[in-house]
Coordinates of C-alpha atoms and ligand atoms in Angstrom, one line a residue:
X1 CA 82.6 157.7 -10.8
X2 CA 80.9 158.2 -14.0
X3 CA 83.2 161.1 -14.8
X4 CA 86.5 159.5 -15.4
X5 CA 88.1 160.1 -18.9
X6 CA 87.3 156.5 -19.9
X7 CA 83.6 156.7 -19.1
X8 CA 81.0 157.9 -21.5
X9 CA 80.2 161.6 -20.7
X10 CA 76.9 161.2 -22.5
X11 CA 75.8 157.8 -21.3
X12 CA 76.5 154.8 -19.1
X13 CA 79.8 153.1 -18.5
X14 CA 82.6 152.6 -20.9
X15 CA 82.5 152.0 -24.7
X16 CA 84.1 148.5 -24.3
X17 CA 81.1 147.4 -22.2
X18 CA 78.5 148.8 -24.6
X19 CA 75.8 146.4 -25.8
X20 CA 73.7 146.5 -29.0
X21 CA 69.9 146.0 -29.1
X22 CA 69.5 142.4 -30.2
X23 CA 67.9 141.9 -33.6
X24 CA 64.8 140.0 -32.2
X25 CA 64.3 142.9 -29.6
X26 CA 64.4 145.4 -32.4
X27 CA 61.9 143.3 -34.3
X28 CA 59.6 143.4 -31.2
X29 CA 60.0 147.2 -30.9
X30 CA 59.3 147.7 -34.6
X31 CA 56.2 145.6 -34.4
X32 CA 54.7 147.0 -31.2
X33 CA 55.9 150.6 -31.1
X34 CA 56.6 151.4 -34.7
X35 CA 60.3 152.1 -34.0
X36 CA 62.1 152.2 -37.3
X37 CA 64.9 149.9 -36.3
X38 CA 67.5 152.0 -38.0
X39 CA 70.2 153.2 -35.6
X40 CA 70.3 157.0 -36.1
X41 CA 71.2 159.3 -33.3
X42 CA 74.6 159.0 -31.7
X43 CA 75.9 161.7 -29.3
X44 CA 77.6 164.9 -30.6
X45 CA 81.3 165.2 -30.1
X46 CA 82.4 166.6 -26.7
X47 CA 83.8 169.7 -28.4
X48 CA 80.3 170.4 -29.9
X49 CA 78.6 170.6 -26.5
X50 CA 77.2 174.1 -25.9
X51 CA 78.5 175.5 -22.6
X52 CA 78.1 178.9 -21.0
X53 CA 81.3 180.7 -20.3
X54 CA 82.5 179.9 -16.8
X55 CA 81.1 182.6 -14.5
X56 CA 83.6 182.1 -11.6
X57 CA 85.9 185.2 -11.4
X58 CA 89.6 184.2 -11.4
X59 CA 90.0 185.6 -7.8
X60 CA 87.3 183.2 -6.6
X61 CA 89.0 180.3 -8.4
X62 CA 92.3 181.2 -6.6
X63 CA 90.6 181.4 -3.3
X64 CA 89.1 177.9 -3.8
X65 CA 92.6 176.7 -4.9
X66 CA 94.0 178.1 -1.7
X67 CA 91.6 175.8 0.3
X68 CA 91.8 172.5 -1.7
X69 CA 95.1 172.9 -3.6
X70 CA 95.9 174.2 -7.1
X71 CA 95.3 170.9 -8.9
X72 CA 91.9 170.4 -7.3
X73 CA 89.8 173.1 -9.0
X74 CA 88.9 172.3 -12.6
X75 CA 87.3 174.6 -15.2
X76 CA 88.1 172.6 -18.3
X77 CA 85.3 171.6 -20.7
X78 CA 85.5 167.9 -20.0
X79 CA 85.4 168.3 -16.2
X80 CA 82.4 170.7 -16.5
X81 CA 80.4 168.6 -19.1
X82 CA 80.9 165.5 -17.0
X83 CA 79.2 167.1 -14.1
X84 CA 76.5 168.9 -16.1
X85 CA 73.8 166.3 -15.5
X86 CA 72.9 163.0 -13.9
X87 CA 71.8 159.9 -15.8
X88 CA 68.0 160.1 -16.2
X89 CA 66.5 159.8 -19.6
X90 CA 66.1 163.6 -20.0
X91 CA 69.8 164.0 -18.9
X92 CA 70.9 161.7 -21.6
X93 CA 68.8 163.4 -24.2
X94 CA 70.3 166.7 -23.4
X95 CA 73.9 165.5 -23.2
X96 CA 73.7 163.5 -26.4
X97 CA 72.3 166.5 -28.3
X98 CA 75.1 168.7 -26.9
X99 CA 72.6 170.9 -25.0
X100 CA 72.9 170.3 -21.3
X101 CA 71.0 172.7 -19.1
X102 CA 74.1 174.6 -18.2
X103 CA 77.3 173.3 -16.5
X104 CA 79.1 174.1 -13.2
X105 CA 81.4 177.0 -13.5
X106 CA 84.1 175.0 -11.8
X107 CA 84.6 171.5 -10.3
X108 CA 86.2 171.5 -6.8
X109 CA 87.7 168.3 -5.3
X110 CA 88.1 168.6 -1.5
X111 CA 90.2 166.0 0.4
X112 CA 88.5 165.9 3.7
X113 CA 85.9 167.3 6.1
X114 CA 87.8 170.5 6.9
X115 CA 88.3 171.3 3.3
X116 CA 84.7 170.8 2.6
X117 CA 83.9 173.2 5.5
X118 CA 86.3 175.7 4.1
X119 CA 84.8 175.6 0.7
X120 CA 81.3 175.9 2.0
X121 CA 82.1 178.8 4.3
X122 CA 83.9 180.6 1.4
X123 CA 80.9 180.0 -1.0
X124 CA 78.4 181.2 1.6
X125 CA 80.4 184.4 2.1
X126 CA 80.8 185.0 -1.7
X127 CA 77.4 183.8 -2.8
X128 CA 78.4 180.8 -4.9
X129 CA 75.9 177.9 -5.2
X130 CA 77.3 174.4 -4.4
X131 CA 76.1 171.1 -5.8
X132 CA 77.5 168.0 -4.0
X133 CA 78.6 165.5 -6.6
X134 CA 79.0 161.8 -5.8
X135 CA 78.7 159.2 -8.5
X136 CA 76.5 161.5 -10.7
X137 CA 73.9 158.8 -11.3
X138 CA 70.9 160.8 -10.1
X139 CA 67.9 160.2 -12.3
X140 CA 65.8 163.1 -10.9
X141 CA 68.0 166.2 -11.7
X142 CA 69.8 165.9 -8.3
X143 CA 73.1 167.1 -9.7
X144 CA 71.8 169.7 -12.1
X145 CA 74.1 172.7 -11.8
X146 CA 71.4 175.1 -10.8
X147 CA 72.7 178.6 -9.8
X148 CA 69.4 179.8 -8.1
X149 CA 69.9 183.4 -7.3
X150 CA 73.7 183.2 -7.3
X151 CA 76.2 184.4 -9.9
X152 CA 78.1 181.1 -10.1
X153 CA 77.8 177.4 -9.2
X154 CA 80.4 174.8 -8.4
X155 CA 80.2 171.0 -8.5
X156 CA 81.8 169.8 -5.2
X157 CA 83.1 166.4 -6.3
X158 CA 83.8 164.1 -3.4
X159 CA 85.9 161.6 -5.3
X160 CA 89.0 162.3 -3.2
X161 CA 87.2 161.3 -0.1
X162 CA 86.9 157.7 -1.0
X163 CA 88.5 155.5 1.7
X164 CA 87.3 153.0 4.3
X165 CA 88.9 154.9 7.2
X166 CA 87.9 152.5 10.0
X167 CA 86.5 149.0 10.2
X168 CA 85.1 147.7 13.5
X169 CA 84.9 144.0 12.9
X170 CA 83.4 143.3 16.3
X171 CA 80.5 145.7 15.8
X172 CA 80.3 145.0 12.1
X173 CA 80.5 148.7 11.1
X174 CA 82.7 150.6 8.6
X175 CA 83.5 154.3 8.5
X176 CA 83.7 155.4 4.9
X177 CA 84.3 158.6 2.9
X178 CA 81.3 159.9 0.9
X179 CA 83.0 159.5 -2.5
X180 CA 83.7 155.8 -2.1
X181 CA 82.0 153.9 -4.8
X182 CA 80.0 150.8 -3.9
X183 CA 82.2 148.3 -5.8
X184 CA 85.4 149.6 -4.3
X185 CA 83.9 149.5 -0.8
X186 CA 83.0 145.9 -1.4
X187 CA 86.4 145.1 -2.9
X188 CA 88.0 146.3 0.3
X189 CA 85.5 144.6 2.6
X190 CA 85.4 141.3 0.8
X191 CA 89.1 140.9 1.6
X192 CA 87.9 140.8 5.3
X193 CA 85.0 138.4 4.6
X194 CA 82.5 141.3 4.7
X195 CA 80.3 143.2 2.3
X196 CA 77.9 146.2 2.3
X197 CA 74.9 144.5 0.8
X198 CA 73.8 147.7 -1.0
X199 CA 73.1 146.6 -4.6
X200 CA 71.3 149.3 -6.6
X201 CA 71.1 148.8 -10.4
X202 CA 73.5 151.7 -10.6
X203 CA 76.0 149.8 -8.3
X204 CA 79.0 150.1 -10.7
X205 CA 79.1 154.0 -10.3
X206 CA 77.1 154.9 -7.2
X207 CA 79.0 156.6 -4.3
X208 CA 78.1 155.9 -0.8
X209 CA 77.6 159.6 0.1
X210 CA 75.2 159.9 -2.8
X211 CA 73.4 156.7 -1.7
X212 CA 72.9 158.1 1.8
X213 CA 71.9 161.6 0.5
X214 CA 69.2 160.0 -1.7
X215 CA 68.0 157.3 0.8
X216 CA 68.7 154.7 -1.8
X217 CA 67.5 151.1 -1.9
X218 CA 69.3 148.1 -3.3
X219 CA 68.0 145.0 -4.9
X220 CA 68.6 143.0 -1.7
X221 CA 67.0 145.6 0.5
X222 CA 64.1 143.3 1.4
X223 CA 66.6 141.2 3.3
X224 CA 69.4 143.6 4.1
X225 CA 67.5 146.9 4.5
X226 CA 67.6 150.1 2.6
X227 CA 70.6 152.4 3.0
X228 CA 68.7 154.2 5.8
X229 CA 68.8 151.1 7.8
X230 CA 72.5 150.5 7.2
X231 CA 73.6 154.0 8.3
X232 CA 74.5 154.0 12.0
X233 CA 76.4 157.3 12.3
X234 CA 77.4 160.2 10.1
X235 CA 79.1 163.6 9.8
X236 CA 77.6 166.6 7.9
X237 CA 79.5 169.8 7.0
X238 CA 77.3 172.7 6.4
X239 CA 77.9 176.4 5.5
X240 CA 76.9 177.4 9.1
X241 CA 78.1 174.5 11.2
X242 CA 78.5 170.7 11.3
X243 CA 76.6 167.8 12.7
X244 CA 78.5 164.8 14.1
X245 CA 76.4 161.8 15.0
X246 CA 78.5 159.0 16.5
X247 CA 77.5 155.4 15.7
X248 CA 75.2 154.0 18.2
X249 CA 73.1 150.8 18.0
X250 CA 70.0 152.6 19.4
X251 CA 69.3 155.7 21.4
X252 CA 66.4 157.5 23.1
X253 CA 68.0 160.9 23.0
X254 CA 65.3 162.8 21.3
X255 CA 64.2 162.5 17.6
X256 CA 66.7 160.6 15.4
X257 CA 68.6 163.4 13.7
X258 CA 70.3 160.9 11.4
X259 CA 66.9 160.6 9.7
X260 CA 67.0 164.3 8.9
X261 CA 70.3 164.0 7.2
X262 CA 69.7 160.7 5.4
X263 CA 67.9 161.7 2.2
X264 CA 68.8 165.4 2.6
X265 CA 70.0 165.5 -1.0
X266 CA 72.7 168.1 -0.4
X267 CA 70.4 170.9 0.5
X268 CA 71.4 171.0 4.1
X269 CA 75.2 170.3 3.7
X270 CA 77.7 167.7 2.6
X271 CA 77.9 164.3 4.1
X272 CA 81.6 163.9 4.8
X273 CA 81.7 160.6 6.6
X274 CA 79.4 157.7 7.2
X275 CA 79.3 154.7 9.6
X276 CA 77.6 151.8 7.8
X277 CA 76.6 148.4 8.9
X278 CA 78.5 145.6 7.1
X279 CA 77.7 141.9 7.1
X280 CA 79.6 138.7 6.5
X281 CA 79.8 137.6 2.8
X282 CA 77.2 134.9 2.3
X283 CA 76.6 132.5 -0.6
X284 CA 73.5 133.2 -2.8
X285 CA 71.0 130.7 -3.9
X286 CA 68.5 131.7 -6.6
X287 CA 65.0 130.3 -7.4
X288 CA 62.6 131.1 -10.1
X289 CA 58.8 130.8 -9.8
X290 CA 55.9 131.7 -12.1
X291 CA 52.9 133.2 -10.4
X292 CA 49.6 132.9 -12.4
X293 CA 48.9 136.6 -12.4
X294 CA 50.5 139.8 -11.0
X295 CA 47.7 140.1 -8.4
X296 CA 48.3 136.5 -7.1
X297 CA 52.0 137.2 -7.2
X298 CA 51.6 140.3 -5.0
X299 CA 49.5 138.4 -2.6
X300 CA 52.2 135.7 -2.4
X301 CA 54.9 138.3 -1.7
X302 CA 52.7 139.8 1.0
X303 CA 52.4 136.4 2.5
X304 CA 56.2 135.9 2.5
X305 CA 56.9 139.3 4.0
X306 CA 54.2 139.1 6.7
X307 CA 55.2 135.6 7.6
X308 CA 58.8 136.8 8.0
X309 CA 60.2 134.2 5.5
X310 CA 60.9 136.5 2.5
X311 CA 64.2 136.0 0.7
X312 CA 66.8 138.9 0.7
X313 CA 65.9 139.5 -3.0
X314 CA 62.2 139.2 -3.8
X315 CA 61.1 140.4 -7.1
X316 CA 57.9 139.9 -9.1
X317 CA 57.5 141.0 -12.7
X318 CA 54.1 141.8 -14.1
X319 CA 52.7 139.9 -17.1
X320 CA 54.2 142.5 -19.5
X321 CA 57.6 142.5 -18.0
X322 CA 57.6 138.8 -18.0
X323 CA 56.4 138.6 -21.6
X324 CA 58.9 141.1 -23.0
X325 CA 61.7 139.7 -20.8
X326 CA 61.2 136.3 -22.3
X327 CA 60.9 137.7 -25.8
X328 CA 64.0 139.8 -25.4
X329 CA 65.9 136.7 -24.2
X330 CA 65.4 135.7 -27.9
X331 CA 65.2 132.4 -29.7
X332 CA 68.6 131.0 -28.7
X333 CA 68.9 127.4 -27.5
X334 CA 68.7 128.3 -23.8
X335 CA 65.5 130.4 -24.4
X336 CA 64.0 127.6 -26.5
X337 CA 64.8 125.0 -23.8
X338 CA 63.2 127.3 -21.1
X339 CA 60.1 127.7 -23.3
X340 CA 59.8 123.9 -23.6
X341 CA 60.3 123.6 -19.8
X342 CA 57.4 126.0 -19.2
X343 CA 55.2 124.2 -21.7
X344 CA 55.8 120.9 -20.0
X345 CA 54.6 122.4 -16.7
X346 CA 51.6 124.0 -18.5
X347 CA 52.8 127.5 -17.7
X348 CA 51.8 130.0 -20.2
X349 CA 51.8 133.7 -19.6
X350 CA 52.1 134.4 -15.9
X351 CA 54.6 136.4 -13.9
X352 CA 58.2 135.7 -13.1
X353 CA 59.2 135.7 -9.4
X354 CA 62.9 135.8 -8.6
X355 CA 63.9 134.8 -5.1
X356 CA 67.5 135.3 -4.0
X357 CA 68.4 133.7 -0.7
X358 CA 71.5 134.9 1.1
X359 CA 73.1 132.4 3.5
X360 CA 74.1 128.8 3.8
X361 CA 71.5 126.4 2.5
X362 CA 71.1 124.9 6.0
X363 CA 70.3 128.3 7.5
X364 CA 67.8 129.4 4.8
X365 CA 66.1 126.0 4.5
X366 CA 63.2 126.6 6.9
X367 CA 62.4 130.0 5.3
X368 CA 62.7 128.5 1.8
X369 CA 60.3 125.6 2.7
X370 CA 57.8 128.0 4.2
X371 CA 58.1 130.4 1.3
X372 CA 57.5 127.5 -1.2
X373 CA 54.3 126.6 0.7
X374 CA 53.1 130.2 0.4
X375 CA 54.0 130.6 -3.2
X376 CA 52.3 127.3 -4.1
X377 CA 49.2 128.3 -2.2
X378 CA 48.9 131.2 -4.5
X379 CA 49.2 129.0 -7.6
X380 CA 52.9 129.7 -8.3
X381 CA 55.0 127.0 -10.0
X382 CA 58.7 126.5 -9.4
X383 CA 60.7 126.9 -12.6
X384 CA 64.2 126.2 -11.3
X385 CA 67.2 128.5 -10.9
X386 CA 67.9 129.3 -14.5
X387 CA 65.6 132.4 -15.0
X388 CA 66.6 133.8 -11.6
X389 CA 70.3 133.3 -12.3
X390 CA 69.8 134.9 -15.7
X391 CA 68.3 137.9 -14.0
X392 CA 71.1 138.1 -11.5
X393 CA 73.8 137.9 -14.1
X394 CA 72.3 140.5 -16.3
X395 CA 71.0 142.9 -13.6
X396 CA 73.5 145.7 -14.1
X397 CA 73.2 145.6 -18.0
X398 CA 70.0 147.6 -18.4
X399 CA 71.7 151.1 -18.4
X400 CA 74.0 150.0 -21.2
X401 CA 71.1 148.8 -23.3
X402 CA 69.3 152.1 -22.6
X403 CA 72.1 153.9 -24.5
X404 CA 71.7 151.6 -27.4
X405 CA 67.9 152.1 -27.4
X406 CA 68.4 155.8 -27.5
X407 CA 70.5 155.4 -30.6
X408 CA 67.4 153.8 -32.1
X409 CA 65.1 156.6 -31.2
X410 CA 63.4 154.8 -28.3
X411 CA 62.0 156.7 -25.3
X412 CA 63.1 154.4 -22.4
X413 CA 62.5 155.6 -18.8
X414 CA 61.7 154.2 -15.4
X415 CA 59.9 155.6 -12.4
X416 CA 59.0 154.1 -9.0
X417 CA 56.6 154.4 -6.1
X418 CA 55.5 152.4 -3.1
X419 CA 52.1 151.8 -1.5
X420 CA 50.3 150.0 1.2
X421 CA 49.4 146.3 0.4
X422 CA 45.7 147.3 0.6
X423 CA 46.2 149.9 -2.1
X424 CA 49.0 148.4 -4.3
X425 CA 46.9 146.9 -7.1
X426 CA 45.0 150.2 -7.5
X427 CA 48.2 152.2 -7.6
X428 CA 49.6 149.8 -10.2
X429 CA 46.6 150.2 -12.4
X430 CA 46.4 154.0 -12.1
X431 CA 50.1 154.6 -12.9
X432 CA 50.1 152.1 -15.8
X433 CA 47.0 153.6 -17.3
X434 CA 48.3 157.1 -16.9
X435 CA 51.4 156.3 -18.8
X436 CA 49.5 154.5 -21.6
X437 CA 47.1 157.4 -21.8
X438 CA 49.7 160.2 -21.8
X439 CA 51.8 158.6 -24.5
X440 CA 48.8 157.2 -26.5
X441 CA 47.3 160.7 -26.7
X442 CA 50.5 161.9 -28.4
X443 CA 50.2 159.1 -31.0
X444 CA 53.2 157.1 -29.6
X445 CA 51.7 153.9 -28.1
X446 CA 53.8 152.6 -25.2
X447 CA 55.0 149.4 -23.7
X448 CA 54.6 149.7 -19.9
X449 CA 55.7 147.1 -17.5
X450 CA 56.3 146.9 -13.8
X451 CA 57.9 144.9 -11.0
X452 CA 57.7 144.7 -7.3
X453 CA 61.2 144.5 -5.7
X454 CA 61.2 145.8 -2.2
X455 CA 58.9 144.3 0.4
X456 CA 57.8 145.8 3.7
X457 CA 55.4 144.4 6.3
X458 CA 52.8 147.1 5.3
X459 CA 53.4 147.4 1.6
X460 CA 55.8 147.3 -1.3
X461 CA 57.5 149.3 -4.1
X462 CA 56.3 149.4 -7.7
X463 CA 59.0 150.0 -10.4
X464 CA 57.7 150.9 -13.8
X465 CA 59.6 150.9 -17.1
X466 CA 58.1 152.4 -20.2
X467 CA 59.1 152.5 -23.8
X468 CA 57.7 154.4 -26.8
X469 CA 58.9 155.7 -30.2
X470 CA 60.6 159.1 -29.6
X471 CA 58.7 162.1 -31.0
X472 CA 61.5 163.5 -33.1
X473 CA 62.1 167.2 -32.1
X474 CA 59.8 166.9 -29.1
X475 CA 61.5 164.2 -27.1
X476 CA 61.6 166.3 -23.8
X477 CA 58.0 167.3 -24.0
X478 CA 57.0 163.7 -24.7
X479 CA 59.0 162.5 -21.7
X480 CA 57.6 165.3 -19.5
X481 CA 54.0 164.5 -20.4
X482 CA 54.5 160.9 -19.4
X483 CA 56.4 161.7 -16.2
X484 CA 53.8 164.2 -15.1
X485 CA 50.8 162.0 -15.8
X486 CA 52.4 159.1 -13.9
X487 CA 53.4 161.4 -11.0
X488 CA 49.9 162.9 -10.7
X489 CA 48.4 159.3 -10.8
X490 CA 50.8 158.3 -7.9
X491 CA 49.8 161.3 -5.8
X492 CA 46.1 160.9 -6.5
X493 CA 46.2 157.2 -5.7
X494 CA 48.1 157.5 -2.4
X495 CA 51.5 156.3 -3.4
X496 CA 54.8 158.0 -2.5
X497 CA 56.3 160.3 -5.2
X498 CA 59.5 158.3 -4.9
X499 CA 60.4 155.0 -3.2
X500 CA 64.2 155.3 -3.9
X501 CA 65.1 157.6 -6.7
X502 CA 64.8 160.6 -4.4
X503 CA 63.2 164.0 -5.1
X504 CA 65.9 166.1 -6.9
X505 CA 64.3 168.7 -9.2
X506 CA 61.9 166.3 -10.9
X507 CA 59.8 165.5 -7.9
X508 CA 60.2 168.7 -5.9
X509 CA 56.8 170.0 -7.0
X510 CA 55.1 167.1 -5.4
X511 CA 56.8 167.4 -2.0
X512 CA 53.9 169.4 -0.5
X513 CA 51.6 166.4 -1.4
X514 CA 54.1 164.1 0.3
X515 CA 54.8 165.9 3.6
X516 CA 52.3 168.8 3.7
X517 CA 53.1 172.5 4.0
X518 CA 54.1 172.4 7.7
X519 CA 56.4 169.5 6.9
X520 CA 58.0 171.6 4.2
X521 CA 58.4 174.5 6.7
X522 CA 60.2 172.1 9.1
X523 CA 62.6 171.1 6.4
X524 CA 63.1 174.7 5.4
X525 CA 63.8 175.7 9.1
X526 CA 66.6 173.1 9.2
X527 CA 68.0 174.5 6.0
X528 CA 67.8 178.0 7.3
X529 CA 69.9 177.0 10.3
X530 CA 72.5 175.1 8.4
X531 CA 72.6 177.0 5.1
X532 CA 71.2 180.5 5.9
X533 CA 72.3 181.9 2.5
X534 CA 70.7 179.1 0.6
X535 CA 73.8 178.1 -1.4
X536 CA 73.4 174.3 -1.0
X537 CA 72.0 172.6 -4.0
X538 CA 69.4 175.2 -5.1
X539 CA 66.2 173.8 -6.6
X540 CA 66.5 170.3 -5.2
X541 CA 64.2 168.5 -2.8
X542 CA 62.4 171.7 -1.6
X543 CA 60.0 173.4 -4.1
X544 CA 61.2 177.0 -4.6
X545 CA 57.8 178.4 -3.8
X546 CA 54.3 177.3 -2.9
X547 CA 53.8 176.7 -6.6
X548 CA 55.1 173.7 -8.4
X549 CA 58.5 173.8 -9.8
X550 CA 59.8 171.2 -12.3
X551 CA 62.6 170.9 -14.7
X552 CA 61.7 173.1 -17.6
X553 CA 63.1 171.9 -20.9
X554 CA 63.0 175.4 -22.5
X555 CA 66.3 177.0 -23.6
X556 CA 65.5 180.1 -21.5
X557 CA 65.8 178.2 -18.2
X558 CA 68.0 180.1 -15.7
X559 CA 70.9 178.3 -14.1
Ligands
FAD601 C1 70.7 153.1 -14.4 C2 70.3 153.5 -13.0 C3 69.9 152.6 -12.1 C4 69.5 153.1 -10.8 N1 69.1 152.1 -9.9 C5 68.9 152.6 -8.6 C6 68.5 151.6 -7.6 O1 68.4 150.4 -7.8 N2 68.3 152.0 -6.3 C7 68.4 153.4 -6.0 O2 68.1 153.7 -4.9 N3 68.7 154.3 -7.0 C8 69.0 153.9 -8.2 N4 69.3 154.8 -9.2 C9 69.4 156.2 -8.8 C10 70.8 156.7 -8.3 O3 71.8 155.7 -8.6 C11 70.8 156.8 -6.8 O4 69.9 158.0 -6.5 C12 72.1 157.0 -6.1 O5 71.9 156.7 -4.7 C13 72.8 158.3 -6.3 O6 74.1 158.2 -5.9 P1 75.3 159.0 -6.6 O7 76.6 158.7 -5.8 O8 75.3 158.7 -8.0 O9 74.8 160.4 -6.2 P2 74.7 161.7 -7.2 O10 74.0 161.5 -8.4 O11 76.1 162.3 -7.3 O12 73.9 162.7 -6.2 C14 72.6 162.5 -5.9 C15 72.1 163.6 -4.9 O13 72.8 163.5 -3.7 C16 73.6 164.7 -3.5 N5 74.8 164.2 -2.9 C17 75.7 163.4 -3.5 N6 76.7 163.2 -2.6 C18 76.4 163.9 -1.5 C19 77.1 164.1 -0.2 N7 78.2 163.4 0.1 N8 76.5 164.9 0.7 C20 75.3 165.5 0.4 N9 74.7 165.4 -0.7 C21 75.2 164.6 -1.7 C22 73.7 165.4 -4.8 O14 73.8 166.7 -4.8 C23 72.4 165.0 -5.5 O15 71.3 165.8 -5.1 C24 69.7 154.4 -10.4 C25 70.2 155.3 -11.4 C26 70.5 154.9 -12.7 C27 71.1 155.8 -13.7

């Protein structure tokens, strides 16, 4: 969890793992974005964070303690601040400045399904909003402590429900508690020669309940499947009932209810148990390629996926991501050797492709050979394992670097979408242009880059990163302008509003574009059955009205 005493309450991970922005990277940001290069804004002290007084009356607190035990209800400052926000750029801005958008009035830690049910029934009776809290790594406002129409809001932290409670090694499934973090799950499974294969960039802190609730995708999801494909059974506790879906390999018993609960983002109830597919641990083999252009690279990846020979990890950086990535790698001996290696092969510019093959060499050899033929047919050049291995070893470091970039007054944010192959290039151009235009209009030119990292037979994901000099005093407005422009471009160009970050508060206003008004009515009908008083995670996933609701940065916002 990102909420232990040793973790940064205002950022990512622990101080001892912090990284600095390398001097050559600062030089690049100074030259291209006008960033001053002077480290300036660290976070305020925890004591200086502005918090509303807890609004939970003491008799309510005692009633919750009677359900989960005296030690499992917290109202202290640290517990509340640590569950006041997720880990998106806007969250970090608010936390660092000591002005989160409110905080839960209490944190409640249930031990099991029955305690969750008890808490939810009590909160429904008493009109207390409930925000399920897993790893707290949401980047879309999913754990914002929104009260909605209720007098108080609690964070329901699932950290005590964090065990592998059954392992079926014949069927290759594990039953896990929702609060179990991915690394701990893998630690337990690896001892039996098994692994989950869910590897999001937030891996170190993500909980499995949170991953299922957000329909997450990991870096190896091209080969192993998104979390939706790994879930084979689950249990949901809701204020007005429960849903128990036993693990089955397949079924024709009506529509698949599992799919209603996966991605439900805590608005229907709390996922209290999950049956997940697991797989034998396999060795990894990495390959790097350079495609001549992003367009050619996309065509090559389409060829790999549609010929069913794609690697488990298939990732293509655009020209800008490749350029900046190489520049950030710096002028050390390894980077110089790699530059010489590229020159010798007449590779200049181009787009890095990372291929990660899971499995014994003998087993992957036919796919690797076919993939090589397809990549070469699209003009790609093999550049050895080094750049792909470098990506693999540094892949969980970006969130640490983000904290350091914020210290230097840099806006750094990511967003993602997916589209059909026939529309992918148009979607890419539209979103990229929208980000450049929105930030350029404000006088803060941007670096915008993108990669493809999840392949499907019919299309792929696009993951954008953008950086700009922060507009001092108007950081949230600047972020919002960029985010809205990109989201509008996504919707206008036929992409999905989110490929894996989920909806939360930030994307709720575009849900009608995504599923239509009848689709929204269907989701609301499910909510009305399971959560008739509407206490579950107000303001998330479902827009509050026909109008468009988004996170408002203003201090007057209601929580
Ligand atoms: C640096 C960084 C990198 C990221 N990389 C990826 C990535 O590669 N792939 C990806 O998919 N996402 C990524 N994310 C987004 C985030 O990590 C995912 O959305 C993740 O799945 C959330 O899990 P969590 O345990 O942190 O959930 P939380 O943030 O705690 O909760 C997320 C949402 O789910 C609800 N929820 C949590 N637990 C439950 C439960 N048991 N029952 C019902 N509702 C629940 C919450 O109320 C909230 O609405 C990244 C985030 C960051 C900060």
